[in-house]
Short mmCIF file of C-alpha atoms in Angstrom, two decimals:
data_model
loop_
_atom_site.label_atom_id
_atom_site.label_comp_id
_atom_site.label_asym_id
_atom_site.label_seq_id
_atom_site.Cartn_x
_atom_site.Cartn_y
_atom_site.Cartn_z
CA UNK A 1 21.44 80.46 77.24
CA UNK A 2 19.42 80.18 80.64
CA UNK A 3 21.92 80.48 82.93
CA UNK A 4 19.15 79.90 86.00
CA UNK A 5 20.93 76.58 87.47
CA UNK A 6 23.83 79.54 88.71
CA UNK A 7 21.54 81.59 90.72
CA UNK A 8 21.74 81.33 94.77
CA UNK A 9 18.90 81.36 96.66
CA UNK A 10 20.76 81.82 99.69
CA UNK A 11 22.10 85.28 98.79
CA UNK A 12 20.93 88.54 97.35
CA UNK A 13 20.96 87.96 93.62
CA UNK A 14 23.52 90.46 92.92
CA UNK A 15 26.18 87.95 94.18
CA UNK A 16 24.85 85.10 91.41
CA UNK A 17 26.97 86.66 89.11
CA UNK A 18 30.21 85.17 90.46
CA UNK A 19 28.62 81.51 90.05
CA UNK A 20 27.11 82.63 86.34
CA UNK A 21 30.62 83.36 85.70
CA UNK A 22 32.38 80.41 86.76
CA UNK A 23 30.51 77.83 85.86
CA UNK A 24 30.35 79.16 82.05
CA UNK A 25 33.64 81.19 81.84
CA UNK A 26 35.10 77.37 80.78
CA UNK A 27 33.14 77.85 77.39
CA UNK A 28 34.46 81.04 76.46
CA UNK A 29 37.57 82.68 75.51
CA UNK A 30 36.07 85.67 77.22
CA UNK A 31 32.73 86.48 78.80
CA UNK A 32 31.19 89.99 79.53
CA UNK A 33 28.48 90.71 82.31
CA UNK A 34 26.07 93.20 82.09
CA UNK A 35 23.84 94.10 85.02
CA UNK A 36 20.34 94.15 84.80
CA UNK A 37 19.93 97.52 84.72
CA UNK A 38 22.88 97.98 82.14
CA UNK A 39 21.67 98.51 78.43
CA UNK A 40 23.76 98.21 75.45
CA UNK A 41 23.71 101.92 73.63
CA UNK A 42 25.70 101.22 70.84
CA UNK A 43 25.87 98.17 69.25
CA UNK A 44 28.05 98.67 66.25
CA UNK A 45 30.89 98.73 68.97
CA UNK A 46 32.30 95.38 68.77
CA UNK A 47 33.51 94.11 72.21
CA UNK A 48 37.12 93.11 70.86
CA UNK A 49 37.66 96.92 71.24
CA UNK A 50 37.97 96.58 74.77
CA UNK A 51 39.39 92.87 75.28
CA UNK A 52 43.79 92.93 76.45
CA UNK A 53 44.52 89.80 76.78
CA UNK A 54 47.59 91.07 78.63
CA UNK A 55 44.97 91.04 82.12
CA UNK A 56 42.54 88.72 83.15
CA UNK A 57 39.85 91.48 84.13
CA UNK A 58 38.56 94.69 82.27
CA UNK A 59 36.21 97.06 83.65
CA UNK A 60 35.64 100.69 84.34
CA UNK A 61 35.66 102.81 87.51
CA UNK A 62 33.46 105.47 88.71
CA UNK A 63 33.97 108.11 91.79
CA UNK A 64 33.86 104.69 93.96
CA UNK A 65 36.30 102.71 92.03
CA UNK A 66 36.02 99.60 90.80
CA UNK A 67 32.32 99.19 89.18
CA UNK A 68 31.39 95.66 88.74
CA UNK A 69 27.92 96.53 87.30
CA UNK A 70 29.88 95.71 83.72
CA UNK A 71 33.38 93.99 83.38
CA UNK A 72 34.74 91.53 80.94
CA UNK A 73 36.30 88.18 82.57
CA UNK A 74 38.80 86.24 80.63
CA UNK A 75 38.99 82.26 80.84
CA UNK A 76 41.84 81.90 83.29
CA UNK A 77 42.97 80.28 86.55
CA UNK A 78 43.65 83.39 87.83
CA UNK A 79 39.81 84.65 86.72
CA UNK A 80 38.29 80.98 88.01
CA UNK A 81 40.23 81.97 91.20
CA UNK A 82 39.15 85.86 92.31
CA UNK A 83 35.88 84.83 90.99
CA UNK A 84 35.67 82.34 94.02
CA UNK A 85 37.48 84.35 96.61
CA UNK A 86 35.12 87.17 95.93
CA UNK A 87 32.63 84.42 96.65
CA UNK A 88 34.05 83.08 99.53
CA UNK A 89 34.69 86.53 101.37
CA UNK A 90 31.15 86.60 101.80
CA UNK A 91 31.58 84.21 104.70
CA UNK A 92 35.25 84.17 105.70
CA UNK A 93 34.95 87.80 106.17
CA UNK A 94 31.50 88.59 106.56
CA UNK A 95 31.10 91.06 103.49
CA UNK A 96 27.53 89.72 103.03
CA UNK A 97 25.91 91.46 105.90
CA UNK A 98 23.54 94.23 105.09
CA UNK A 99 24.03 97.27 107.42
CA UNK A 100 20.84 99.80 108.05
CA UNK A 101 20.69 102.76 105.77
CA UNK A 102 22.21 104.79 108.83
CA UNK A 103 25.15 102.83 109.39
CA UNK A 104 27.96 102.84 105.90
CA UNK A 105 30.69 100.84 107.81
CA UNK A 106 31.41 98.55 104.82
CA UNK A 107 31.35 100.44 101.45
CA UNK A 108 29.37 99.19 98.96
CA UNK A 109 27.29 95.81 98.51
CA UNK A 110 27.41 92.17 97.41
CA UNK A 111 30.47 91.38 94.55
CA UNK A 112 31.67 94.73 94.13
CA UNK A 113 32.02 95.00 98.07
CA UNK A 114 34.02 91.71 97.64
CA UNK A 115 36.31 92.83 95.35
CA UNK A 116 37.34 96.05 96.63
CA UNK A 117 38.18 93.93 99.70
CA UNK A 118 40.74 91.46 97.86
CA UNK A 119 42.33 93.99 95.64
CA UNK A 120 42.39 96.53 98.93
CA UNK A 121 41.44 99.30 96.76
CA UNK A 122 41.79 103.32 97.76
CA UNK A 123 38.34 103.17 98.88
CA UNK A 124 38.54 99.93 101.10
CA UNK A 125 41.40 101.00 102.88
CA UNK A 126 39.76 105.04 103.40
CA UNK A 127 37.01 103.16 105.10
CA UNK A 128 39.25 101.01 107.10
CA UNK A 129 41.11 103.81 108.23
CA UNK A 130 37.78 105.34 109.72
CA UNK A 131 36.44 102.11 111.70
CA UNK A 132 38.14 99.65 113.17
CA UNK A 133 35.77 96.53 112.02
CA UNK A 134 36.07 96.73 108.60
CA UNK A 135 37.97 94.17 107.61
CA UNK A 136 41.50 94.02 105.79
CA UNK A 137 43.07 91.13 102.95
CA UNK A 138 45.72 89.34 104.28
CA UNK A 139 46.32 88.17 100.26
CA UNK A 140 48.44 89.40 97.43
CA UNK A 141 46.13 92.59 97.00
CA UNK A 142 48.63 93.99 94.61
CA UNK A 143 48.62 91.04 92.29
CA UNK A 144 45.08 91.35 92.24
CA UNK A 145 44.88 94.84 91.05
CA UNK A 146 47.90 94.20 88.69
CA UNK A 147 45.48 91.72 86.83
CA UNK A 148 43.02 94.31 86.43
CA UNK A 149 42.20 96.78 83.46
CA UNK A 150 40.87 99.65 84.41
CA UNK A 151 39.23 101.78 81.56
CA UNK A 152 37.63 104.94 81.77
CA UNK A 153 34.03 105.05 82.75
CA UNK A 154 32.49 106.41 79.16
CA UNK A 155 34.30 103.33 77.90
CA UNK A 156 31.74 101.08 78.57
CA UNK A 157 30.01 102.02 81.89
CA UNK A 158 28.30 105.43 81.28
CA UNK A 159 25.84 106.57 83.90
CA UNK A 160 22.91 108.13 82.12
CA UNK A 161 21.58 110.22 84.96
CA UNK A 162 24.33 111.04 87.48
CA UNK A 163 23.55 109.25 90.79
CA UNK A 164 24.07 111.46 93.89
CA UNK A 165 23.67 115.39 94.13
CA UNK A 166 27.40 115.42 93.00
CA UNK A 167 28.63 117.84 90.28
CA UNK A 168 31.92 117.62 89.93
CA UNK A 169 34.56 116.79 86.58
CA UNK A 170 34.70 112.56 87.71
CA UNK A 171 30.54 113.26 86.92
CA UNK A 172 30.66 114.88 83.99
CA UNK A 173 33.31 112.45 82.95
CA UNK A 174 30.40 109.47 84.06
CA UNK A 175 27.67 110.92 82.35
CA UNK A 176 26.12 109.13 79.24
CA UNK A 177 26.59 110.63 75.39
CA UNK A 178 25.77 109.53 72.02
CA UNK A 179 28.40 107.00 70.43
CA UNK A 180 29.07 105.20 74.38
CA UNK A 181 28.98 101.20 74.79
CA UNK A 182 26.88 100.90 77.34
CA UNK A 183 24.43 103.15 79.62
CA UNK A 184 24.29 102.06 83.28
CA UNK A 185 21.17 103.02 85.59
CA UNK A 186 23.34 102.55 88.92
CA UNK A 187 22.41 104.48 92.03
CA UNK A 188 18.84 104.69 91.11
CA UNK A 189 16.05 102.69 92.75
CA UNK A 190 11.79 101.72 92.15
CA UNK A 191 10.12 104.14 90.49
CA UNK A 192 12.82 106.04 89.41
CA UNK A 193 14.64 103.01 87.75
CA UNK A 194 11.38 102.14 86.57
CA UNK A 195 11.15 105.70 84.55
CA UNK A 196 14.80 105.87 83.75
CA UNK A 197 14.39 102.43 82.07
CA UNK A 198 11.73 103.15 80.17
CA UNK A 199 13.04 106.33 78.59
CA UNK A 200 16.62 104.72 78.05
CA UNK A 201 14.78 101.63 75.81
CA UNK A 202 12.76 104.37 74.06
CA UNK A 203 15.04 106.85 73.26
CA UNK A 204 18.72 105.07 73.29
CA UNK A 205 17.95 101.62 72.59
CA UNK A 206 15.15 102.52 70.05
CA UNK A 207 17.76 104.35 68.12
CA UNK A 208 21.33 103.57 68.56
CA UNK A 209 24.42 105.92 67.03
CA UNK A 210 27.20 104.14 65.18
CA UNK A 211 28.72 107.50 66.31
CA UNK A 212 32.83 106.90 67.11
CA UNK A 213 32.98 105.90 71.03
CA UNK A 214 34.86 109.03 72.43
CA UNK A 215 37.11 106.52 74.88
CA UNK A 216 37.68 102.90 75.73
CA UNK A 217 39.44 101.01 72.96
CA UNK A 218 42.49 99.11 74.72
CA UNK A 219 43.51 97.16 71.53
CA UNK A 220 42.96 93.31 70.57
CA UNK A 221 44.92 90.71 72.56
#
């Protein structure tokens, strides 16, 4: 389906999710998004596997938290609603601004900035702790992050190269192997993406494993 209509021209792209979302989520029982530089790996893995219809939200975290680079949405009001208020805390709280490469004060970009924001997440509230004008929720954070499943990364967020010159166990947890969902090329940019997409379509894609995932199977709701 070409889902073009949702995109915002007004915006970095990244944030065009959150409209893709809502304005199709209505069709759909459940919906799963996939960024653009996130390949299926294994696609014997049905997505039911990860589906818990006891939450509105499933997705995995890295060292950062929260990942939004692949989640699954169910069709709720409660979905329609953080889907907007990530949207909206763009403006209202001016999460959209880019800061210069030497200046972090807001952690991470676009939605997934957003959403650590609403849900007030360890991360959010480490920054806030360090500077002064990044900006708290005044909303149910809590009820936000109650609605959330959080799976672990090799469920279906695997990093194929490790971003980062970290080497530590939350890493080698990250890291891609045969039998995983999905391989995610986050952290990398240009040429490098360029090369790591090429040789993940080649040698992944080319020829998936049916192999048993080794985590990430929450049930059927």
């Amino acid at each position: 389906e070409d889902w073009g209509s949702a995109t915002t021209p007004e915006r970095p792209a990244p944030w065009s999710k959150l409209t893709a979302l809502r304005e199709n989520l209505k069709d759909f029982d459940w919906l799963l998004y996939l960024d653009g530089d996130a390949l299926i790996a294994n696609p014997a893995i049905c997505l039911e596997r990860f589906v818990d219809d006891a939450y509105d939200v499933v997705l995995a975290e890295d060292w950062g938290g929260y990942n939004t680079g692949v989640f699954l949405v169910k069709n709720s009001e409660f979905s329609r609603t953080l889907l907007q208020d990530m949207w909206d805390a763009a403006t209202t709280h001016g999460l959209s601004r880019r800061n210069p490469w030497y200046d972090h004060a807001l952690p991470f970009e676009f939605e997934q900035r957003a959403l650590h924001f609403l849900a007030d997440t360890p991360t959010w509230r480490q920054a806030a702790a360090r500077r002064a004008d990044v900006p708290r929720t005044t909303g149910d954070a809590a009820a936000i992050r109650n609605r959330i499943k959080v799976l672990p990364q090799c469920a279906f967020n695997s990093y194929l190269v490790r971003p980062g010159s970290r080497r530590d166990a939350a890493h080698a947890a990250a890291a891609y192997r045969p039998g995983d969902f999905v391989v995610h090329l986050a952290g990398h940019k240009g040429a490098n993406k360029a090369a790591l997409f090429e040789y993940a379509l080649r040698k992944l894609v080319a020829a998936p494993t049916a192999a048993t995932p080794r985590c990430g199977a929450v049930g059927v709701g």
